[in-house]
Coordinates of N, CA and C in Angstrom, one line a residue:
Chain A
X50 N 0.8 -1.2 0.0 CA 0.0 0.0 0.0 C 0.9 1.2 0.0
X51 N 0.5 2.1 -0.6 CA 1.1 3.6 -0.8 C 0.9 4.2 0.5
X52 N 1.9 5.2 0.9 CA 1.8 6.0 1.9 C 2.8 6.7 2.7
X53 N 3.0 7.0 3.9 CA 3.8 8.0 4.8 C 4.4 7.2 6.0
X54 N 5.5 7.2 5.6 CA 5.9 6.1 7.2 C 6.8 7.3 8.0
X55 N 6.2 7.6 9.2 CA 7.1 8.6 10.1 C 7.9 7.7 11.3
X56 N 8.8 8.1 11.7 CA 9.8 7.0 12.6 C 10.6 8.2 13.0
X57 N 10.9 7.9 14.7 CA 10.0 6.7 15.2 C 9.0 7.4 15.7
X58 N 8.0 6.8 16.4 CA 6.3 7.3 16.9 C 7.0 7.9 17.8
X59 N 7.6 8.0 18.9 CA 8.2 8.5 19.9 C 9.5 8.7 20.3
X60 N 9.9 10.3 20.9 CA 11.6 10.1 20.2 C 11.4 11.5 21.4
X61 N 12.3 11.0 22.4 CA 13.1 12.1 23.8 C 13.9 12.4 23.6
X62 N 14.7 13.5 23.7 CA 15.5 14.7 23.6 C 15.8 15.5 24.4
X63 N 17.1 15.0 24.7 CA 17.9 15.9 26.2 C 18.2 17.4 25.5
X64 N 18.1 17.9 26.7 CA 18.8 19.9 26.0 C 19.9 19.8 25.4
X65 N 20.2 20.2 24.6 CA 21.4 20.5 23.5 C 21.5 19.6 22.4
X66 N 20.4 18.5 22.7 CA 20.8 17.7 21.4 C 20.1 18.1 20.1
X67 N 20.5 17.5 19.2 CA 19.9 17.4 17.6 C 19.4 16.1 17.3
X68 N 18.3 16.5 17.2 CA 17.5 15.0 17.0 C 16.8 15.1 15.3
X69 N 16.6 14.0 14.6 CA 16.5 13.9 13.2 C 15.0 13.1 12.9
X70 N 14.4 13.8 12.6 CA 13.1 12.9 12.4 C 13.2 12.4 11.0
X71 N 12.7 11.2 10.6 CA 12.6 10.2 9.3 C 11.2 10.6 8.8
X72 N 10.8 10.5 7.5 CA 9.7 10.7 6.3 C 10.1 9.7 5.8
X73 N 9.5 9.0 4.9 CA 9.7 8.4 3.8 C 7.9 7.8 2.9
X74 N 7.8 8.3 2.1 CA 6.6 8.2 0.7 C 7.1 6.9 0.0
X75 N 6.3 6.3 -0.7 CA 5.8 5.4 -1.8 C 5.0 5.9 -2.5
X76 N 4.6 7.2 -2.6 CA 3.3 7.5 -3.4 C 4.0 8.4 -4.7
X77 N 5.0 8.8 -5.1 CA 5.6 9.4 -6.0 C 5.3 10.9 -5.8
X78 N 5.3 11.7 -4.8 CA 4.7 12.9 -4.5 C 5.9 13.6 -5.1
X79 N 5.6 14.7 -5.6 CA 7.0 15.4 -5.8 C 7.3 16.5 -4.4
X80 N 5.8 17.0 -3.9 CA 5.9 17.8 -2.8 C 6.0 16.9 -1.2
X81 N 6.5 17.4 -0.3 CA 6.8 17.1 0.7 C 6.6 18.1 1.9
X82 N 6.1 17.8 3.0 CA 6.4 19.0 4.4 C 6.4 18.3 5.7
X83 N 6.5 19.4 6.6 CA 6.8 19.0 7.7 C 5.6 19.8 8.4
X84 N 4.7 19.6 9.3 CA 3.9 20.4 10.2 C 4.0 20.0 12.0
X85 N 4.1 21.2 12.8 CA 4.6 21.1 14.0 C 2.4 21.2 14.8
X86 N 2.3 20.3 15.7 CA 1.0 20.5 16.1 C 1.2 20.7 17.5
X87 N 1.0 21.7 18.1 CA 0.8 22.0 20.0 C -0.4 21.4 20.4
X88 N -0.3 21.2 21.5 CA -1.9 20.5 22.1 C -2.8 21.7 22.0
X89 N -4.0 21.3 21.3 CA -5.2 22.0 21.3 C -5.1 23.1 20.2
X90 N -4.2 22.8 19.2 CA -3.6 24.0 18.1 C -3.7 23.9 16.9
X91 N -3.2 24.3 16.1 CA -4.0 24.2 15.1 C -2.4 23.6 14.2
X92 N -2.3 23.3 12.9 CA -1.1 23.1 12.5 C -0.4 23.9 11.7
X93 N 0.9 24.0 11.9 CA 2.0 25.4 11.8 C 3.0 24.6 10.3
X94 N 2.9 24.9 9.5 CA 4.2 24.8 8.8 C 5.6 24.7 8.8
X95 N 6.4 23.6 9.0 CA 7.6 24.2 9.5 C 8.5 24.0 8.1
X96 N 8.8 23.2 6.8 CA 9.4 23.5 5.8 C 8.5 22.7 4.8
X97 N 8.8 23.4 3.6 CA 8.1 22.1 2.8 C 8.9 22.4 1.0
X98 N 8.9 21.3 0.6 CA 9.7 20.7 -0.9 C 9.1 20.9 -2.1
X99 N 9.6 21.4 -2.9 CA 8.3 20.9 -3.8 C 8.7 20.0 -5.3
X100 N 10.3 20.2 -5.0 CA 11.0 19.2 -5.8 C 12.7 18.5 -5.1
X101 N 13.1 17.6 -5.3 CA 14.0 17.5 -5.0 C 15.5 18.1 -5.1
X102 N 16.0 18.2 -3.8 CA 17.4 19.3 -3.9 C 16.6 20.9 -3.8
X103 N 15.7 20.4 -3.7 CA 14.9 22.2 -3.5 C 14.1 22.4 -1.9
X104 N 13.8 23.1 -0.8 CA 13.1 23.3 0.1 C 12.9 24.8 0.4
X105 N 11.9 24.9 0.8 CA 11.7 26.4 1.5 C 11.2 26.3 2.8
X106 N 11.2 27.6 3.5 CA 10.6 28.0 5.3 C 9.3 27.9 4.7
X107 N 8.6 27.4 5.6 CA 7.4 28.0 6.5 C 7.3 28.6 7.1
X108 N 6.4 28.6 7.8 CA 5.8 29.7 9.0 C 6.9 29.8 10.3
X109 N 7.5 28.7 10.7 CA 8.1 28.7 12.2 C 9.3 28.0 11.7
X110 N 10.3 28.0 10.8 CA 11.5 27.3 10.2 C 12.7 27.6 11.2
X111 N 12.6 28.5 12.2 CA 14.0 28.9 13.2 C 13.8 27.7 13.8
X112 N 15.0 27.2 13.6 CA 15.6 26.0 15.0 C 15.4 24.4 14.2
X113 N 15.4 24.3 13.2 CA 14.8 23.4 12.4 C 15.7 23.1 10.9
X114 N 16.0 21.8 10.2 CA 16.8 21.8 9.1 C 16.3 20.9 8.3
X115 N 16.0 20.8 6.9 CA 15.8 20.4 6.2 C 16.7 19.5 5.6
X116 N 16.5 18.2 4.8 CA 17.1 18.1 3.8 C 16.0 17.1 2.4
X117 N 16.6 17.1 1.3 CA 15.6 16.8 0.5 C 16.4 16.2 -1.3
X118 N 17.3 15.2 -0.7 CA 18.2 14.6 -1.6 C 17.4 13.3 -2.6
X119 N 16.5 12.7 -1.4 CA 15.7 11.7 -2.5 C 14.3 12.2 -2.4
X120 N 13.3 12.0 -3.7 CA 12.0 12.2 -3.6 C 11.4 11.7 -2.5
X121 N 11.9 9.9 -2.3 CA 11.1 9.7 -0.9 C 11.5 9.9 -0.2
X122 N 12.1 11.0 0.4 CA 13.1 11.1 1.6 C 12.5 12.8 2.3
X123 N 12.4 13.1 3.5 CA 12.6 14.6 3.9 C 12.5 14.4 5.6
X124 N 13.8 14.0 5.6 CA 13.8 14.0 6.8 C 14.2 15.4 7.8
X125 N 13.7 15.6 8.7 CA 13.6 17.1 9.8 C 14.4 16.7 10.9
X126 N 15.6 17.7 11.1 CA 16.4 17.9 12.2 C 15.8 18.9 13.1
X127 N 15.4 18.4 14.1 CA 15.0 19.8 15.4 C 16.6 20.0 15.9
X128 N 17.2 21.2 15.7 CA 18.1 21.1 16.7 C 18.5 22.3 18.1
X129 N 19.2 22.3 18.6 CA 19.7 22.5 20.0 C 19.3 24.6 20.0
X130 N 18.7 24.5 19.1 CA 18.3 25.8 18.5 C 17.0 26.2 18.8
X131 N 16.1 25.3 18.6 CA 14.7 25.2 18.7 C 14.4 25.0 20.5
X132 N 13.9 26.2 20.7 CA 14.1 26.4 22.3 C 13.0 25.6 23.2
X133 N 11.8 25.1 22.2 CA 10.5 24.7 22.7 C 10.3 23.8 21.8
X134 N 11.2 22.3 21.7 CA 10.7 20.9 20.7 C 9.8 20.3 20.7
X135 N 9.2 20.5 22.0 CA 8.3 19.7 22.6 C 6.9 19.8 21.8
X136 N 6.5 18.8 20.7 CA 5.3 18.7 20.0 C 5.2 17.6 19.1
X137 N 4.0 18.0 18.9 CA 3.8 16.7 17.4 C 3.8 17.0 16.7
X138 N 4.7 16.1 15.2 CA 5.9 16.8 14.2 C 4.6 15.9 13.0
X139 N 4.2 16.0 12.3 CA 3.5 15.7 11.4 C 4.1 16.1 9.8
X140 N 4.5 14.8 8.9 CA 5.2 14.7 7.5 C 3.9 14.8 6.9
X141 N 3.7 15.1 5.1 CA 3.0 15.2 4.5 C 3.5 15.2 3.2
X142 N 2.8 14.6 2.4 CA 3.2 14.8 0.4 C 2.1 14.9 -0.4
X143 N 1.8 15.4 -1.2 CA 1.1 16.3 -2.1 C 1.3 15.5 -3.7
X144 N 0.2 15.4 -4.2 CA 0.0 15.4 -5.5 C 0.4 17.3 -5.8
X145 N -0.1 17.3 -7.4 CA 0.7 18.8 -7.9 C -0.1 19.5 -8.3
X146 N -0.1 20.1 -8.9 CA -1.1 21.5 -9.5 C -2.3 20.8 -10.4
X147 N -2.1 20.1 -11.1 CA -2.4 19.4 -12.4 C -3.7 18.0 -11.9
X148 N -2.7 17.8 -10.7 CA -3.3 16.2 -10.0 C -4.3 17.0 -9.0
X149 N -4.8 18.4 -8.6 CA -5.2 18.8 -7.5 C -4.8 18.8 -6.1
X150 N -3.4 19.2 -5.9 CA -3.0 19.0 -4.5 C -3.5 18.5 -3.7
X151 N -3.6 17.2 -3.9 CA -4.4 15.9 -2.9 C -3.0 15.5 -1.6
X152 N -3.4 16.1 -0.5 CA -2.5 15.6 0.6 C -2.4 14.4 1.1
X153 N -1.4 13.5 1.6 CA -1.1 12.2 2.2 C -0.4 12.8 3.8
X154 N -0.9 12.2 4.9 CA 0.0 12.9 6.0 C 0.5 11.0 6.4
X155 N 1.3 11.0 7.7 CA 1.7 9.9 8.1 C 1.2 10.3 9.5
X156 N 1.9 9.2 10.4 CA 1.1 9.2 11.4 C 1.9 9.8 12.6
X157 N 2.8 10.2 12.5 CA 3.0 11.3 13.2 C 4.0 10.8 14.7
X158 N 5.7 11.7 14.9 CA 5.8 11.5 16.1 C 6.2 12.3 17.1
X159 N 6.0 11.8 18.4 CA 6.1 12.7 19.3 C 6.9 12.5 19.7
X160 N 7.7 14.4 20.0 CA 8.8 14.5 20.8 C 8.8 15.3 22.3
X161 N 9.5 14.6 22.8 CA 9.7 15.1 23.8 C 10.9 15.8 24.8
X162 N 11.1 16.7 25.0 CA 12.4 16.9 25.5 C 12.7 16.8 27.2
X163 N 13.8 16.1 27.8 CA 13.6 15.8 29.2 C 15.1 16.3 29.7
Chain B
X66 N -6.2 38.0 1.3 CA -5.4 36.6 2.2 C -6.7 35.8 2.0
X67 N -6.2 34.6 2.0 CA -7.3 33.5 2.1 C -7.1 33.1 3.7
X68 N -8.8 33.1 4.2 CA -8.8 32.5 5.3 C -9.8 31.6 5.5
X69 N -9.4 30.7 6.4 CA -10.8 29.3 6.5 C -11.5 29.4 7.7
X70 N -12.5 28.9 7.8 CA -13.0 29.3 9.6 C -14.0 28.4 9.4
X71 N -13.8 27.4 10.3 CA -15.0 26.4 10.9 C -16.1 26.9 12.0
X72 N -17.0 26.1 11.6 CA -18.1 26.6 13.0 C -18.9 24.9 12.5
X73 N -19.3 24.7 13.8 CA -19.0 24.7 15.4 C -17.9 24.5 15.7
X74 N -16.9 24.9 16.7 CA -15.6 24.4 17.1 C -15.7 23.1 18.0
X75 N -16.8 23.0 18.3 CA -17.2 21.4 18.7 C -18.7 21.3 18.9
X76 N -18.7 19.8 18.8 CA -20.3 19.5 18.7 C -20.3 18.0 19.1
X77 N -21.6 17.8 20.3 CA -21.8 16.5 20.5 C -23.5 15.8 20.2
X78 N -23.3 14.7 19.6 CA -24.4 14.4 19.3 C -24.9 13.5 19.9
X79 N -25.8 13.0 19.6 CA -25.8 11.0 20.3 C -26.4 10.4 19.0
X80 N -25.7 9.4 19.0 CA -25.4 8.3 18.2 C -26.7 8.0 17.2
X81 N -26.3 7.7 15.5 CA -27.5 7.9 14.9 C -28.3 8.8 14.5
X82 N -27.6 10.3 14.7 CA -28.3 11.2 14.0 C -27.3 11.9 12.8
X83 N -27.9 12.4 12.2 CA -27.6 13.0 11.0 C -26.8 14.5 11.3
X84 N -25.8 15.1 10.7 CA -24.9 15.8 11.3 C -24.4 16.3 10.0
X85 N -23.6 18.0 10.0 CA -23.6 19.3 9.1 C -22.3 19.7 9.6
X86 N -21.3 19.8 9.1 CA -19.9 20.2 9.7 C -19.7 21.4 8.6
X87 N -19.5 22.7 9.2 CA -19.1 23.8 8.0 C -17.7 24.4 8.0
X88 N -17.7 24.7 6.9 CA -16.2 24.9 6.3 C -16.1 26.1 5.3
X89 N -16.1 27.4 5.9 CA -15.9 28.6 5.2 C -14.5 29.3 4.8
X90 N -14.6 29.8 3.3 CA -13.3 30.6 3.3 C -13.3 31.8 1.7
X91 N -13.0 32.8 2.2 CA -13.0 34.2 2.2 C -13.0 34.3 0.2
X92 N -11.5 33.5 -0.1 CA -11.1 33.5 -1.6 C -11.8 32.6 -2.8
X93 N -12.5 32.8 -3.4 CA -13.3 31.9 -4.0 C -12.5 30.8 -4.8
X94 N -10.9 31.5 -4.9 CA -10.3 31.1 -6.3 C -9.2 30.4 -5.8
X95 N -10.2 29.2 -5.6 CA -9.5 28.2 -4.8 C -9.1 26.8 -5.8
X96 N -8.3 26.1 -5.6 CA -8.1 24.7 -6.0 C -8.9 23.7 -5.8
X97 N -9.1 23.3 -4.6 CA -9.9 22.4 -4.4 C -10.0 22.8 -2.7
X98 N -10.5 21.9 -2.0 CA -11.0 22.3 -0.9 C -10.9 20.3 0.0
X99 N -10.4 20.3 1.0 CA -9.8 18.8 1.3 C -10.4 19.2 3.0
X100 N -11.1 17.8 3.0 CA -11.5 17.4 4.7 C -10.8 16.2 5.0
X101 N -9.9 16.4 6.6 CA -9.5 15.4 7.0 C -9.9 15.1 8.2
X102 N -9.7 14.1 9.1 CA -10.0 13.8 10.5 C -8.8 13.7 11.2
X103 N -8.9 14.1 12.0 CA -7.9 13.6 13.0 C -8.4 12.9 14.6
X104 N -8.0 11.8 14.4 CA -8.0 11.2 16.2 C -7.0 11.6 17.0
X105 N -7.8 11.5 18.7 CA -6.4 11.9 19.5 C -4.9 11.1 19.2
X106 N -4.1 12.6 19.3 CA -2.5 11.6 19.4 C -2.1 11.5 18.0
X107 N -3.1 10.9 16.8 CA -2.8 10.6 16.1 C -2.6 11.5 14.2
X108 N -2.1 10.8 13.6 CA -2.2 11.6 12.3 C -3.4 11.8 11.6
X109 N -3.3 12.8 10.5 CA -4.5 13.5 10.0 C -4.9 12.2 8.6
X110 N -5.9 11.8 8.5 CA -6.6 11.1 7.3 C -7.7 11.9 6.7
X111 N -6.9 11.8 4.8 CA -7.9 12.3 4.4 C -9.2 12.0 4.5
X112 N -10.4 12.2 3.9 CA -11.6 11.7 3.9 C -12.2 12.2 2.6
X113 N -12.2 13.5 2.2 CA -12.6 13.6 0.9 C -12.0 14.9 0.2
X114 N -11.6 14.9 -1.1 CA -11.3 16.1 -1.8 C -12.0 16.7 -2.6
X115 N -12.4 17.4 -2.7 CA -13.3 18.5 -3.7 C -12.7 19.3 -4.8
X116 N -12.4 19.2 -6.1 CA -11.6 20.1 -7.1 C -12.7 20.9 -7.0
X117 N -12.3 21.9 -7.7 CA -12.6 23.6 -7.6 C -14.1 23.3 -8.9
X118 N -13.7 22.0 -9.7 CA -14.8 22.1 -10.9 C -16.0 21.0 -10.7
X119 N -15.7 20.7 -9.0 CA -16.7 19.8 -8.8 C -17.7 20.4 -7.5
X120 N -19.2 19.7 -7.4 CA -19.9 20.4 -6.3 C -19.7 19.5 -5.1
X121 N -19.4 18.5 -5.4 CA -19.5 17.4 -4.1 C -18.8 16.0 -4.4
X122 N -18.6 15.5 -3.1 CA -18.1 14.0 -3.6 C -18.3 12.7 -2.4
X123 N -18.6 12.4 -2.4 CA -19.3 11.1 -1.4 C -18.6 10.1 -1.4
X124 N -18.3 9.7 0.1 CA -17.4 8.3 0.2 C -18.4 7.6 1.2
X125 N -19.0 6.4 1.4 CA -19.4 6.0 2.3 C -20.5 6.7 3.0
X126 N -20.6 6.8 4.3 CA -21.6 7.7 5.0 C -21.1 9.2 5.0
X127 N -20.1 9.8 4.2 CA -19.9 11.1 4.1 C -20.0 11.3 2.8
X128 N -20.3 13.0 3.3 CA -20.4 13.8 1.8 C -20.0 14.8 2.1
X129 N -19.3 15.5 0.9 CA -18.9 16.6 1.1 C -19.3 17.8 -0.5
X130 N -19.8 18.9 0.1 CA -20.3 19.7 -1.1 C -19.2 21.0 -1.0
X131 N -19.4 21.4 -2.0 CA -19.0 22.7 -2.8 C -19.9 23.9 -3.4
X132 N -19.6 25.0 -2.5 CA -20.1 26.1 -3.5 C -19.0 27.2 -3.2
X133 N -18.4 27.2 -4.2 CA -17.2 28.4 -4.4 C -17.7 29.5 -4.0
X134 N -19.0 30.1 -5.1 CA -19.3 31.2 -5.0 C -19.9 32.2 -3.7
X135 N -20.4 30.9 -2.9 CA -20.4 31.2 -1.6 C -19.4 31.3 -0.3
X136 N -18.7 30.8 -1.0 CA -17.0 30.6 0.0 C -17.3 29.6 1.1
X137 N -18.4 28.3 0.8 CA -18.8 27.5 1.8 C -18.5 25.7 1.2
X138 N -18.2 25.1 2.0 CA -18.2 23.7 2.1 C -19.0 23.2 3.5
X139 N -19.7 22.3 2.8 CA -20.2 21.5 4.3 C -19.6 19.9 4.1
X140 N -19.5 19.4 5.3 CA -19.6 17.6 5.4 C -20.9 17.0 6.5
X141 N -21.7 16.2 5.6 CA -22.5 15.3 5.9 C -22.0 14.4 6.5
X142 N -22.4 13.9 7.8 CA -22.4 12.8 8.1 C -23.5 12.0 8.3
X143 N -23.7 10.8 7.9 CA -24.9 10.0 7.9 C -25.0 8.9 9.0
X144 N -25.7 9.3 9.8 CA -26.2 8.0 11.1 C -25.3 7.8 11.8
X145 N -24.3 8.7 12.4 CA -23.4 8.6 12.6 C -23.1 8.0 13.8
X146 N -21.9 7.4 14.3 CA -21.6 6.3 15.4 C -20.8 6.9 16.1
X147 N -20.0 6.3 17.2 CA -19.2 6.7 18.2 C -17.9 6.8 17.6
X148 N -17.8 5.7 16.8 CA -16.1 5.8 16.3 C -15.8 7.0 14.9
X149 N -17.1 8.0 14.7 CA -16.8 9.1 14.0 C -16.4 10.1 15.0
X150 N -16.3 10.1 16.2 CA -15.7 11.2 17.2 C -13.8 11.3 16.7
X151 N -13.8 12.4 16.5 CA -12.5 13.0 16.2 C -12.8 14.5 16.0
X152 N -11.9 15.1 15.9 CA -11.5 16.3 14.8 C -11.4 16.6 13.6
X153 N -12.2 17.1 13.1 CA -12.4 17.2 11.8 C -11.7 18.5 11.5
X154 N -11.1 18.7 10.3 CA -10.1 19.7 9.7 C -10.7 19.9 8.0
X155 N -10.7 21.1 7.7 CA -10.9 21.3 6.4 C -9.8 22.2 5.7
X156 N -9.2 22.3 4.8 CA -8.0 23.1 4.1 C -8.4 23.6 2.8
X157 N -7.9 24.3 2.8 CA -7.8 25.0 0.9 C -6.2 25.1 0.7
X158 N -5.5 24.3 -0.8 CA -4.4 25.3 -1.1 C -4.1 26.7 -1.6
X159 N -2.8 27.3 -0.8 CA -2.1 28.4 -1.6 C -1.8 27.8 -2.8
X160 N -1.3 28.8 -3.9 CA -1.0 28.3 -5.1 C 0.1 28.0 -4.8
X161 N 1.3 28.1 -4.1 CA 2.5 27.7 -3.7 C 2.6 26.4 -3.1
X162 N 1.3 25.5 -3.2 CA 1.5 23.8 -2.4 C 0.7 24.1 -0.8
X163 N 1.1 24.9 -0.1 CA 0.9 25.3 1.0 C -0.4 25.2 1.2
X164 N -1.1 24.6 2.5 CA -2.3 24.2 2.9 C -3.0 25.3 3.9
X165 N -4.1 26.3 3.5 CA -4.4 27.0 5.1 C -5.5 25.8 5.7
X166 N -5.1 26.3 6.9 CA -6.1 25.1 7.9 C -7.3 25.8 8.6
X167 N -8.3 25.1 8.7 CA -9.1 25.5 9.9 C -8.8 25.0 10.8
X168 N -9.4 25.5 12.1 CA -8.9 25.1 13.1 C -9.6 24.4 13.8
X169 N -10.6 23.4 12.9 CA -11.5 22.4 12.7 C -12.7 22.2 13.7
X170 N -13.3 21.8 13.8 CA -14.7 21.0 14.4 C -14.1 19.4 15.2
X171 N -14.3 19.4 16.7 CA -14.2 18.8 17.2 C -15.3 18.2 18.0
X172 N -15.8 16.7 17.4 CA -17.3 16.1 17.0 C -16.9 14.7 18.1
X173 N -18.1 15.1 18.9 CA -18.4 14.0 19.8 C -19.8 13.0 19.8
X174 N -19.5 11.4 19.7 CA -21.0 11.3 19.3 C -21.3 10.3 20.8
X175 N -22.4 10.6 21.4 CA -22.5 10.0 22.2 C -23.3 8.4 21.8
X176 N -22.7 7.2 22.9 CA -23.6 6.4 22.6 C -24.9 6.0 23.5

């Protein structure tokens, strides 16, 4: 089956570290993102692709790093920068202009910092 | 700017009734228009997508309509159960990929 595998579901993070969250698609999306969700909030943008070797900011991109070398790939670095990690990090990929930007999200994990 | 605004920001029903989830937004000159659910904890699933050249589209006991010109979407729910309790989210794209969100309808069904 096609879809969004996020890894891992749950992932702790002492202060100062850099921690790397995983994406990975089957669905051949050319777009990709990342969304940060607070409890009871609504969801924030934090980078998103829309081709490979290419990324842009979102809304909240301080403290946060991209990369985006394979289609199925976009994996998100929170690092020692981002003063408040503490959330749910939600991956997503997109059909395109032509296909009607039909979204795929995965299931999403939580970080925590201790 | 395009903006989306749901109402009710929550709603409980009991179990088996028929149910209207709205989904408004400002710019008519939209792409399409996409409802997902969300359960606690968990990731967002779509449920139905709307292009801009269609009025509605039905999966199962949901439907979802379109009128641009009104700047409105609704989703039907039909007889609905306890395991439809979640958060419900509706989006429109920026022309840039980018998704604006509402800040959805959170639907409780009692049994």
């Amino acid at each position: 089956d096609g879809g969004i595998t996020q890894s891992p579901k749950y992932l702790f993070r002492k202060e100062g570290q850099n921690v790397t969250l995983s994406c990975e698609q089957n669905l051949n999306h050319d777009a990709m993102y990342w969304y940060r969700q607070d409890p009871g909030q609504g969801l924030r943008l934090i980078y998103y692709s829309q081709i490979v070797n290419d990324f842009q900011k979102g809304d909240i991109a301080e403290g946060y790093s991209v990369s985006r070398e394979k289609k199925e790939s976009f994996p998100l670095t929170v690092t020692s920068a981002q003063k408040n990690p503490t959330a749910f990090y939600l991956c997503a990929s997109s059909t395109g202009q032509e296909e009607g930007y039909g979204y795929t999200f995965g299931s999403g994990t939580r970080l925590t910092v201790v | 700017k395009q903006e989306v605004t749901q109402i009710p920001a929550a709603l409980s029903v009991p179990e088996g009734e028929n149910l209207v989830l709205n989904c408004s937004f400002t710019d008519s000159a939209i792409y399409n228009l996409q409802w997902f659910r969300q359960d606690p904890g968990k990731g967002l699933t779509s449920l139905l997508l709307i292009q801009s050249s269609q009025r509605e589209q039905t999966s199962g006991r949901l439907n979802a309509s379109l009128d641009k010109s009104s700047g409105r979407s609704t989703l039907y729910i039909a007889a609905s159960q306890p395991g439809d309790s979640a958060t419900y989210l509706c989006a429109v794209p920026r022309s840039n990929y980018q998704l604006i969100w509402g800040a959805g309808t959170k639907l409780i069904i009692k049994p």
